[in-house]
XYZ file of C-alpha atoms in Angstrom:
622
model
C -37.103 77.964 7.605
C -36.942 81.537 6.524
C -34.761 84.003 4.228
C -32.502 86.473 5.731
C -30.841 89.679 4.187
C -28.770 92.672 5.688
C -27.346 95.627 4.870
C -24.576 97.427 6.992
C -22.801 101.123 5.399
C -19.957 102.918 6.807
C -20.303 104.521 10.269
C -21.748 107.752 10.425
C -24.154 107.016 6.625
C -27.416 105.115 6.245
C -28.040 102.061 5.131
C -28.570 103.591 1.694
C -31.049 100.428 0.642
C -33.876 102.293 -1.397
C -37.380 100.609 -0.386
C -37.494 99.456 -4.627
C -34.347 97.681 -4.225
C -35.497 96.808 -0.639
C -38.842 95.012 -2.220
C -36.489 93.096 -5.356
C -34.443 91.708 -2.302
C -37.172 90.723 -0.051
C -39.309 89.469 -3.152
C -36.227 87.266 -4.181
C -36.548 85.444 -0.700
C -40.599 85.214 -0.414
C -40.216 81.150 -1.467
C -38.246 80.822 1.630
C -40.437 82.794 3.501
C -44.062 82.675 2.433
C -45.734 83.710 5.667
C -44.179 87.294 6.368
C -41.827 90.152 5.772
C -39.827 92.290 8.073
C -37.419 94.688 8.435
C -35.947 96.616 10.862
C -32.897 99.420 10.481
C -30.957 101.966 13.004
C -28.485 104.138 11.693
C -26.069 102.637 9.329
C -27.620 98.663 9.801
C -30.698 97.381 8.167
C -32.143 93.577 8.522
C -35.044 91.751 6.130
C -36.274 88.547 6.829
C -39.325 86.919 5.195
C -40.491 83.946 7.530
C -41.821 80.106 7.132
C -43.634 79.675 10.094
C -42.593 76.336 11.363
C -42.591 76.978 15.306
C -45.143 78.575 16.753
C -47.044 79.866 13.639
C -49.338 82.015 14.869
C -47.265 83.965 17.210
C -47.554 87.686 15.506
C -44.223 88.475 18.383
C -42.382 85.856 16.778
C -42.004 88.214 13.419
C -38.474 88.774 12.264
C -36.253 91.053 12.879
C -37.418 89.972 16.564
C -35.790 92.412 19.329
C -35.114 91.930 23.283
C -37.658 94.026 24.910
C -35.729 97.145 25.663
C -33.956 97.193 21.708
C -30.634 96.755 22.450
C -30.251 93.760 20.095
C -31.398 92.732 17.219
C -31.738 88.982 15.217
C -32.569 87.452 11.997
C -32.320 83.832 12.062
C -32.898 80.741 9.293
C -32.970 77.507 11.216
C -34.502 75.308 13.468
C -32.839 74.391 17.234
C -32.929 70.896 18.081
C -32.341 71.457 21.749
C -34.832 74.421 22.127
C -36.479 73.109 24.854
C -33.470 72.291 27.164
C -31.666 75.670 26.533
C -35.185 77.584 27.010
C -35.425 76.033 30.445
C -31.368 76.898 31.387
C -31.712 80.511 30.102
C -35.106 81.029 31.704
C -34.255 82.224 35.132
C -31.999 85.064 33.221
C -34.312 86.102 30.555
C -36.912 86.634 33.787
C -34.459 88.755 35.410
C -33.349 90.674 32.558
C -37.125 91.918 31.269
C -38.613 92.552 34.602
C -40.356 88.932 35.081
C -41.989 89.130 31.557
C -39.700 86.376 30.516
C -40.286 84.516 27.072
C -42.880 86.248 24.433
C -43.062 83.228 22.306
C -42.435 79.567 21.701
C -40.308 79.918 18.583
C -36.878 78.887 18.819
C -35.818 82.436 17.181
C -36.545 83.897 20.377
C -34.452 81.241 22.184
C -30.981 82.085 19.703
C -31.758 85.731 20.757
C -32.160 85.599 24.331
C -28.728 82.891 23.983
C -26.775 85.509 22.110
C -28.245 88.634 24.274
C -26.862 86.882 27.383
C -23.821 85.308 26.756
C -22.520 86.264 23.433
C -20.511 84.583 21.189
C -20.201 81.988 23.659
C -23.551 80.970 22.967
C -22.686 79.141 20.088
C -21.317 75.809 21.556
C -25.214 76.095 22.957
C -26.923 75.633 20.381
C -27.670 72.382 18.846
C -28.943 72.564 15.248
C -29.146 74.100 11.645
C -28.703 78.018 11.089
C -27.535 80.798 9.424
C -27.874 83.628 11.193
C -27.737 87.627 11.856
C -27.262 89.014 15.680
C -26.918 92.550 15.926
C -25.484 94.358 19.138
C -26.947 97.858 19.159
C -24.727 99.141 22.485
C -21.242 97.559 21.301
C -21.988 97.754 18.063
C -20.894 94.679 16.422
C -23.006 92.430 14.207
C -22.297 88.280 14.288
C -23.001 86.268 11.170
C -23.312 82.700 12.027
C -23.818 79.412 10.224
C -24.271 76.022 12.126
C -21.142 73.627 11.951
C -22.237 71.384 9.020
C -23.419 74.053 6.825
C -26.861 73.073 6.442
C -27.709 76.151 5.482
C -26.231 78.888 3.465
C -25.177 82.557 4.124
C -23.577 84.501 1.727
C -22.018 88.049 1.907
C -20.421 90.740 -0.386
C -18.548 94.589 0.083
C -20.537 97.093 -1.818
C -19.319 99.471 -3.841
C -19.946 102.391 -1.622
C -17.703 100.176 0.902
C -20.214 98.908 3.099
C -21.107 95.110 3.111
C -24.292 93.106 2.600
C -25.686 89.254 3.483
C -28.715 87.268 2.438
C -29.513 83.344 2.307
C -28.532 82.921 -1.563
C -26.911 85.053 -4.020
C -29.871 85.979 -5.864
C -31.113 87.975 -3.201
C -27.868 89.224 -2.480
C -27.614 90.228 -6.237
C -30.513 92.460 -5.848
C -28.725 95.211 -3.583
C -28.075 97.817 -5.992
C -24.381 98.437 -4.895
C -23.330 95.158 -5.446
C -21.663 93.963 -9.275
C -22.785 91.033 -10.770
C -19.496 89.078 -12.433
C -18.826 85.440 -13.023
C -15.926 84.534 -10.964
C -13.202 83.214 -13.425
C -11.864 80.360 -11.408
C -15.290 79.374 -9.992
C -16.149 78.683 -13.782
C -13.278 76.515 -14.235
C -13.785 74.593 -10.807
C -17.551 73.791 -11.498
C -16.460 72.567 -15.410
C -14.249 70.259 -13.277
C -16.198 69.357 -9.863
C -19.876 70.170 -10.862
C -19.770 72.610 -7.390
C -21.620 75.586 -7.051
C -19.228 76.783 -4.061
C -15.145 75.938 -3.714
C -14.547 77.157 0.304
C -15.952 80.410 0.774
C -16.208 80.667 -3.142
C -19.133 81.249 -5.200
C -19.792 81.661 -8.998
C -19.926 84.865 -8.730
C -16.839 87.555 -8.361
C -16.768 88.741 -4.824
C -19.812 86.947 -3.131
C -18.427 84.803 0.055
C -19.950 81.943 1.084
C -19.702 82.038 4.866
C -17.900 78.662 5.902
C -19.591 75.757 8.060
C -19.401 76.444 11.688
C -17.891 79.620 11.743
C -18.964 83.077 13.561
C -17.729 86.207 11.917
C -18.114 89.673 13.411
C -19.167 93.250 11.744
C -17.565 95.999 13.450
C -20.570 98.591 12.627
C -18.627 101.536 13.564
C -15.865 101.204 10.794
C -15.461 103.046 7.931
C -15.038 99.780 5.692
C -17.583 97.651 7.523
C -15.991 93.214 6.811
C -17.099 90.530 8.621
C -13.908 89.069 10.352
C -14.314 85.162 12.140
C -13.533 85.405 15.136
C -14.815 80.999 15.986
C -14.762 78.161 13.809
C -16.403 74.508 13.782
C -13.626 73.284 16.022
C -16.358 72.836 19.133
C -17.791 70.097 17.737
C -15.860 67.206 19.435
C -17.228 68.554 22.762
C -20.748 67.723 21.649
C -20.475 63.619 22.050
C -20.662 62.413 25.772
C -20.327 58.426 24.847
C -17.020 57.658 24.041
C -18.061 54.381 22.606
C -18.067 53.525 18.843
C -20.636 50.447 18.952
C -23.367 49.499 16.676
C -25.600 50.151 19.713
C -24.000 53.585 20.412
C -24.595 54.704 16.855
C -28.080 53.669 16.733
C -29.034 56.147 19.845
C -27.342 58.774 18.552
C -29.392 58.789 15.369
C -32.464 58.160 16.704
C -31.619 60.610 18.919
C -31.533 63.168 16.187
C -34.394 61.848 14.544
C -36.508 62.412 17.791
C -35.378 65.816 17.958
C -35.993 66.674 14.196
C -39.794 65.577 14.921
C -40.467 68.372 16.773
C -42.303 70.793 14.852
C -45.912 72.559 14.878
C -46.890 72.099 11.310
C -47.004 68.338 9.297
C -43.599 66.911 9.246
C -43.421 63.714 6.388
C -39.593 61.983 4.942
C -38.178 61.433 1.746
C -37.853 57.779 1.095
C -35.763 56.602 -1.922
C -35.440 52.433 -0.854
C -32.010 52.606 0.131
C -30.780 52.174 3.550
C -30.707 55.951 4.704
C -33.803 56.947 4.059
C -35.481 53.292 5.369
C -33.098 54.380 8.936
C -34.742 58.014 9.238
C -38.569 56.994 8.111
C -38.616 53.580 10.284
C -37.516 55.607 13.489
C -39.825 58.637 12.433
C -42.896 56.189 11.626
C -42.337 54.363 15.322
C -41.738 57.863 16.848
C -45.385 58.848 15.622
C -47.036 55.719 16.559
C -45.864 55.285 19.788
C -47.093 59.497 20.190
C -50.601 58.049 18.556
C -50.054 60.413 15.654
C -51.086 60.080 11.956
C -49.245 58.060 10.010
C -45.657 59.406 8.475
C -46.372 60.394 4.599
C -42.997 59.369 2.963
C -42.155 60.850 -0.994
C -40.223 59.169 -3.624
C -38.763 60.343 -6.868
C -38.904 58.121 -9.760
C -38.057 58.289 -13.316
C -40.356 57.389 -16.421
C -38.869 56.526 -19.760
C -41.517 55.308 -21.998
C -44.435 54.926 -20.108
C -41.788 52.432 -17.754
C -40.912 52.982 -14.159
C -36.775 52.843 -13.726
C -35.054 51.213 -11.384
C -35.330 49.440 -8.345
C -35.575 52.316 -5.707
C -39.430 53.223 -6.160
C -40.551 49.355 -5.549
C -37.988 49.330 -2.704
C -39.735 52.358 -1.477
C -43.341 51.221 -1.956
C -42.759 47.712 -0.170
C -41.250 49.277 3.108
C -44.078 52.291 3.070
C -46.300 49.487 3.806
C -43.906 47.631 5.925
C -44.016 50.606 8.044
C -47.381 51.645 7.964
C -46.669 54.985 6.036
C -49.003 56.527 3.724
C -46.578 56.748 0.129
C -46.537 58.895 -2.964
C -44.236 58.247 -6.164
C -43.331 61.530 -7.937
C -42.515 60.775 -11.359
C -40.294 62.585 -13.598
C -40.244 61.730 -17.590
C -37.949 63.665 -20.298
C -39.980 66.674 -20.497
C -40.376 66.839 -17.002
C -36.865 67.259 -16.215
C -36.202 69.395 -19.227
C -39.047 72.088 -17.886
C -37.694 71.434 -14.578
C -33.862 72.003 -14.997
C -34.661 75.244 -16.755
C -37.280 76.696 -14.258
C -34.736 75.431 -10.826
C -31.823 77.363 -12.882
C -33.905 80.541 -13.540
C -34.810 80.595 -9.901
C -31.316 80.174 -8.166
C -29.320 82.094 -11.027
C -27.045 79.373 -10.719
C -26.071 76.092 -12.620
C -27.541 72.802 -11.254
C -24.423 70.266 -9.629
C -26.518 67.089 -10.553
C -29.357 66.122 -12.993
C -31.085 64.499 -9.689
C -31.382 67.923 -8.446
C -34.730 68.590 -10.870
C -36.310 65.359 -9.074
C -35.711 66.591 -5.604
C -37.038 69.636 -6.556
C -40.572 68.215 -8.250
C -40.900 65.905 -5.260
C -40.704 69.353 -2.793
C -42.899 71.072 -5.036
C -45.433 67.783 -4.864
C -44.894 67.774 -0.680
C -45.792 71.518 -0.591
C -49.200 71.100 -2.766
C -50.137 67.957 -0.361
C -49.590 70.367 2.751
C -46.875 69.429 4.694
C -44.065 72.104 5.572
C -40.811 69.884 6.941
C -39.513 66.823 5.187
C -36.829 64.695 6.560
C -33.854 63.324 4.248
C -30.539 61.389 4.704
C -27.857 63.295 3.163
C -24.922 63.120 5.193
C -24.974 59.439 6.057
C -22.336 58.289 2.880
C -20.116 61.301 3.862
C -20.475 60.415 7.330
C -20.545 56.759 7.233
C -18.244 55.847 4.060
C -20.484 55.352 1.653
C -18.855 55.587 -1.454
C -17.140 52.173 -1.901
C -16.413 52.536 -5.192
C -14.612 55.625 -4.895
C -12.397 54.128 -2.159
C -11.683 50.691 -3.886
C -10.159 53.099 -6.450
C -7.924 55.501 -4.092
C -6.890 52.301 -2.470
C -5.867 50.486 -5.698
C -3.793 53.724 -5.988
C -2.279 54.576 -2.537
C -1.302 50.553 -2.623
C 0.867 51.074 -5.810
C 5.029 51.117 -4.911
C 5.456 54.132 -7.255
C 1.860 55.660 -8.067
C 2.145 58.253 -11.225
C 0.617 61.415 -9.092
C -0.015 62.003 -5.665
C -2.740 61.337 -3.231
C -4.529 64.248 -2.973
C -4.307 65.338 -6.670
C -5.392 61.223 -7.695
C -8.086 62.171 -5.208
C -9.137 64.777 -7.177
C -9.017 62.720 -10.325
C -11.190 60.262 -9.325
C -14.066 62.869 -7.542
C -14.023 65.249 -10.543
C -16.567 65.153 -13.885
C -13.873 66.402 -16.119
C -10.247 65.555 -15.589
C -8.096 69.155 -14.319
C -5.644 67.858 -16.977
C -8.515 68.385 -19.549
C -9.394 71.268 -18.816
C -6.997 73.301 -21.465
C -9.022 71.558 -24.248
C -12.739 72.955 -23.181
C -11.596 76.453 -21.460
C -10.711 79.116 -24.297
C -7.714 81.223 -23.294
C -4.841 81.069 -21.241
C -6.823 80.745 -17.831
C -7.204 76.824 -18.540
C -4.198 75.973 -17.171
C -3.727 78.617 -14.426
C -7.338 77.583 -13.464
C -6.169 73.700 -13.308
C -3.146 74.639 -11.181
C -4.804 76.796 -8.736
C -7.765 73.940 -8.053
C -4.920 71.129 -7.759
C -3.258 73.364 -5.094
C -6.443 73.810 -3.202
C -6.925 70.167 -3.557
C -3.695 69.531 -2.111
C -3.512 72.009 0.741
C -7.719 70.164 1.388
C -5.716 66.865 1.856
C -2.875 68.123 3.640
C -5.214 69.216 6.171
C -7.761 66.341 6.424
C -4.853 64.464 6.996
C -3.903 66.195 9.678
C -7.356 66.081 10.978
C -7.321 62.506 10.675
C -5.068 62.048 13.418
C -0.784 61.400 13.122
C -1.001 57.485 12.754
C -3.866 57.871 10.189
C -3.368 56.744 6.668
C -3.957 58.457 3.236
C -7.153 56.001 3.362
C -8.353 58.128 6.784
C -7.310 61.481 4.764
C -9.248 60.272 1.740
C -12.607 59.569 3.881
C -12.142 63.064 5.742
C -11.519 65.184 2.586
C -14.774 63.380 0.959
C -16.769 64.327 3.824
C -15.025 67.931 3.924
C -15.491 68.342 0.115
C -19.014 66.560 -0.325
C -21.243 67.259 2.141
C -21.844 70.895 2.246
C -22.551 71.047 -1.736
C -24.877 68.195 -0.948
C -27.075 69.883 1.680
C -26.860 72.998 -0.033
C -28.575 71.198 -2.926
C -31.023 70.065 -0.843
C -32.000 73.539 0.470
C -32.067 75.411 -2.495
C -34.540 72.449 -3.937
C -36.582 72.681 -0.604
C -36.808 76.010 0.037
C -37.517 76.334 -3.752
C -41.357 75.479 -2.249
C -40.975 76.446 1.013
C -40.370 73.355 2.211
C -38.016 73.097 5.261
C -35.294 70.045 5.032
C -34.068 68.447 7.965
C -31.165 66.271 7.779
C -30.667 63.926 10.897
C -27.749 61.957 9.902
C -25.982 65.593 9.651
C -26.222 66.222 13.302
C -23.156 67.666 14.994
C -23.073 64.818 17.469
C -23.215 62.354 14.952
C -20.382 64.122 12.872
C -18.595 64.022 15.999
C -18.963 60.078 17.131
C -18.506 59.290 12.841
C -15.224 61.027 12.938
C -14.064 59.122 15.704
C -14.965 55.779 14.282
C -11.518 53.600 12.962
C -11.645 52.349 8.898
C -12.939 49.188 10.177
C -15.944 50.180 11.856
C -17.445 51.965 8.414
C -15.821 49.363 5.763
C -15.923 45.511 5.611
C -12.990 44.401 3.172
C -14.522 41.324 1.408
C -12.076 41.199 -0.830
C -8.638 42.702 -2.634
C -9.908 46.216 -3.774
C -13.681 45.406 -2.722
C -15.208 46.795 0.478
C -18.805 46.801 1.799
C -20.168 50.544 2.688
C -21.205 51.772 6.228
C -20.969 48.370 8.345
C -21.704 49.864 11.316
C -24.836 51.426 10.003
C -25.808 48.207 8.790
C -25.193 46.545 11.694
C -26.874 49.062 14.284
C -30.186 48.931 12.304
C -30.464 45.442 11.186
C -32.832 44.209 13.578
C -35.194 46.365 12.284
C -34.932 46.654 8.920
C -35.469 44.165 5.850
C -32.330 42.242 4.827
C -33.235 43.377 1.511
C -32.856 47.159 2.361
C -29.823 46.650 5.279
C -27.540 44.654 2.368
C -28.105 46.106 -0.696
C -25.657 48.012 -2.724
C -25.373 52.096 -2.903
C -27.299 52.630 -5.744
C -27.589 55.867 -8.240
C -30.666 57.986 -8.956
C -31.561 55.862 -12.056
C -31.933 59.126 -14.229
C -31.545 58.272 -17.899
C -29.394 61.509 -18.167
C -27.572 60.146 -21.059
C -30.434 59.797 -23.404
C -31.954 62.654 -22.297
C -29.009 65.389 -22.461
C -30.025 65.663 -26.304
C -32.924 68.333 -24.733
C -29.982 70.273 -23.300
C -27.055 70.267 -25.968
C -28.688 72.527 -28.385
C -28.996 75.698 -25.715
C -24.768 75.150 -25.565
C -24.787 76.263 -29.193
C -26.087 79.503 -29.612
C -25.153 80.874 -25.975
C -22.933 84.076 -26.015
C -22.047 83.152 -22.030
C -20.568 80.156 -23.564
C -18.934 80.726 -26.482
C -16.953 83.176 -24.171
C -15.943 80.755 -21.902
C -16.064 76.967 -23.814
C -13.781 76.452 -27.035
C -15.873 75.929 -29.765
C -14.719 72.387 -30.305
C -15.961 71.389 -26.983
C -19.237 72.751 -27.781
C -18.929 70.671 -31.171
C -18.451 68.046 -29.660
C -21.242 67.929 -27.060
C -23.775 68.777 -29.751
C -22.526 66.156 -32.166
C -22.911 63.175 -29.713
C -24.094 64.771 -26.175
C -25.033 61.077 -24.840
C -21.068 59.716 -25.795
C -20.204 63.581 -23.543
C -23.138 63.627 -21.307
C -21.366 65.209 -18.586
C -19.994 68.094 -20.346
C -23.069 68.279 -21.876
C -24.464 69.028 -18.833
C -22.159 70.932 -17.050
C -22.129 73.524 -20.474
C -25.491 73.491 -21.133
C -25.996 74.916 -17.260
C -23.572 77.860 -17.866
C -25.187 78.342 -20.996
C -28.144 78.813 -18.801
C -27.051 80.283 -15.842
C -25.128 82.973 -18.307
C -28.543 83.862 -19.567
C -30.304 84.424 -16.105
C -27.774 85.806 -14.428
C -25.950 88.270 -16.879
C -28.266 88.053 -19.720
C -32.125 88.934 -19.853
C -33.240 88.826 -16.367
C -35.781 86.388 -15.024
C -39.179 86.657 -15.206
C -39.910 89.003 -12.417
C -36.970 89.893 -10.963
C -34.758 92.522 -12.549
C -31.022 92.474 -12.655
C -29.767 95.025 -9.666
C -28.369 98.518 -11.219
């Protein structure tokens, strides 16, 4: 995994990126990059990457910016490419041709994307099987193409300058640093995360005017304009295409994940797995653990977060963990995390994104990277993506259904929807916002909400019911937050996340699957969770593990949000944003209000970093 960052001015000026402001931006992406810095410019365009060297390490060609041979084009790329190997061998034969019989410098998968893009242009993208956010430059039509792979697994962001140019990087931090760029808190953005907890709303960020570039899509620069804006030209609709088997079988499923899981081993530095006890994690590190056995490799090392509370291990997930570790032959570490842990954790992860946390659970996936990095491995496999993917939230749906079953329910689908997936009711929101905006705010989010449903429903299919809409919209509104949480903790150490159960194909054979196939209905109002992941990996997996319950990081959050109510207080970012009787009210009884406690004392925070004193050694862009 890597960083990424460009620059692009008007035709006919330079880049205008002063090598200080240069350094700030590349120094804000060296965690996601530890191994190397580049940069290369012509004219009015200028690329930075800084590079984790997970393919082919030692290459010194396989540096970013990495250019065809003759310089024509240009690519910065943060990913890995599943099916490297298969579209290496189809594009050989051209890439031969096309440098004289030279043919391929390297065996990173970088040089693969460019040689894709160099030969058959946007076109390339229904190619290329993987996670990426990307950069491809065209020197002789001059056009840039920012790209980011269909499930969003990882980020790209982009802004206009103020000299009306545009800029990109991999997180906003970096992005921040360009010294024509404004840092503002995006009014709306506030109100949506005091409601949903998200750091992004579509192609919204916190921050006034920074884009987040959506899932799947391909946007193109037209470098010789004089008010350079990326316009998309594709979107994430190619992904049905990417499923051969039509079937929707237990057995069908199975192969497709361990499909994915086979091609997410593939890497030239120590790959290990998060394992939590539940049933995702026990699918990917059981295949994975085989995988290396039957290769005669060293065992899998699998990770697990706990929390400590008095000396005492919570919860059932780290025995669950520790018990199938030696079921499967792995070797296991616990990772604990105790009250003053996560309160010197939350503060450091916030001070290096320069944005609010979404969940406390973020701080232990972040101190279990940090613990992966310091034992040497590089990649780490997870499972987010199987409960959006799968229906995993049973609760959640027990409650929609209770309410699309009602003859005359009080609100509508989508905005109930909304109700039920939010930390603070829209309704509410008058009584902790100060101003006027409360309400405008509330309105605006319910009308995204709705127009969200509207077209998940349509998505769904025209015989689908508000339950199929409900499912869709989850997995729409869930899953990108969720693996962009899991890459900013990752990358936080240079660690790079793989996700199998977020695979395009198996987003594409999930959203073909009828209710049935992902619920049981046991009773009125109670259904069991992802049947027909249960029932593809039974056989070989505990019945223990295959029928428990979705279960919660068991984070004593309420106890411990005491640590966090007193930095509400005294914060100017909030007091300009949060009534005072909200704040009151948190710091009066913050375990009773433990989720506006949280959600404050992170703006409180992330007003500090961001538009207050800068972090410790970065400074805030001009």
């Amino acid at each position: 995994m890597c960083g990424v960052f460009g620059s692009v001015a008007r035709f006919g000026e330079v880049h205008g990126v002063e090598e200080s402001a240069l350094r700030r931006i590349l120094d804000a992406l060296s965690h996601r990059g530890p191994d190397g810095q580049g940069t290369w410019s012509q004219e009015n365009v200028l690329l930075g990457h800084t590079r984790l060297a997970v393919r082919d390490p030692g290459a010194e060609a396989a540096a970013q910016p990495i250019l065809t041979p003759h310089g024509r084009h240009a690519l910065v790329y943060n990913g890995e490419l599943y099916n490297d190997r298969e579209l290496r061998a189809q594009l050989e034969p051209r890439v031969l041709q096309a440098t004289g019989g030279r043919g391929f410098r390297t065996a990173c998968d970088a040089e693969t994307v460019l040689w894709a893009l160099a030969l058959d242009g946007e076109a390339a993208f229904d190619r290329l099987r993987g996670m990426y956010a990307l950069a491809f430059v065209d020197v002789a039509s001059r056009t840039m193409l920012l790209a980011r792979d269909p499930l969003g697994v990882k980020p790209l962001v982009w802004s206009a300058t103020s000299d009306g140019g545009m800029a990109f990087a991999s997180e906003p931090r970096a992005l921040l640093q360009h010294p024509r760029i404004e840092r503002r808190p995006d009014e709306e953005m506030i109100g949506a995360y005091l409601v949903t907890s998200r750091r992004t709303m579509g192609d919204r960020t916190l921050f006034e005017g920074v884009r987040s570039v959506p899932p799947g899509s391909v946007l193109r620069v037209d470098l010789s304009s004089s008010a350079p804006r990326p316009v998309e030209v594709a979107g994430g609709a190619r992904l049905a295409r990417r499923v051969q088997n039509s079937s929707a079988s237990p057995a069908a499923c199975r192969d497709l994940i361990e499909d994915s899981v086979l091609a997410q081993l593939v890497s030239d530095v120590p790959v290990c797995a998060f394992l939590s006890g539940g049933l995702d994690s026990a699918i990917l590190t059981r295949l994975a653990a085989d995988e290396r056995a039957r290769r005669g490799a060293d065992p899998l090392a699998t990770w697990c977060a706990s929390a400590f509370e008095n000396g005492e291990e919570l919860g059932p997930d780290p025995p669950m963990a520790r018990a199938f570790a030696r079921k499967i032959g792995s070797t296991h570490t616990d990772v604990h995390t105790d009250e003053a842990a996560f309160l010197t954790g939350w503060r450091d992860h916030v001070e290096h994104l320069w944005q609010p946390l979404s969940t406390p659970n973020e701080v232990a996936i972040a101190a279990t990277s940090r613990a992966i990095r310091q034992a040497g491995a590089l990649v780490a496999l997870s499972g987010e993506g199987a409960d959006e993917l799968f229906g995993g939230y049973d609760s959640v749906l027990a409650a929609f259904a209770a309410h699309s079953s009602m003859d005359s329910p009080p609100i509508g689908a989508a905005r109930f929807h909304l109700e039920i997936s939010s930390w603070v009711s829209p309704a509410a929101l008058h009584q902790i916002m100060t101003g006027a905006r409360a309400e405008r705010i509330a309105a605006s989010l319910v009308e995204a909400h709705e127009e969200a449903f509207r077209k998940a429903s349509l998505a769904a299919g025209p015989y689908a019911s508000d339950l199929d809409a409900h499912l869709r919209l989850q997995r729409t509104m869930n899953l990108t937050p969720l693996l962009e949480r899991l890459d900013a903790a990752t990358m936080r150490y240079g660690i790079e996340g793989r996700t199998p159960f977020a695979d395009e194909r198996v987003l594409a054979f999930a959203d073909r699957l009828p209710f049935a196939a992902k619920f049981e209905v046991r009773a009125e109002g109670q259904y069991a969770s992802k049947k027909i992941l249960r029932e593809a990996f039974r056989s070989i997996l505990p019945a223990e593990i295959v029928d428990r319950p979705k279960a919660s990081f068991p984070m004593p959050f309420e106890r411990w949000s005491a640590g966090l109510a007193t930095r509400a207080t005294a914060s100017p970012f909030v007091q300009e944003w949060i009534q005072p009787a909200a704040v009151e009210a948190v710091a009066a009884d913050p375990a009773r209000h433990w989720k506006l406690s949280w959600l404050i004392a992170n703006l409180a925070l992330f007003g500090e970093v961001a538009f207050g004193e800068p972090a410790e050694g970065v400074r805030r862009a001009a």
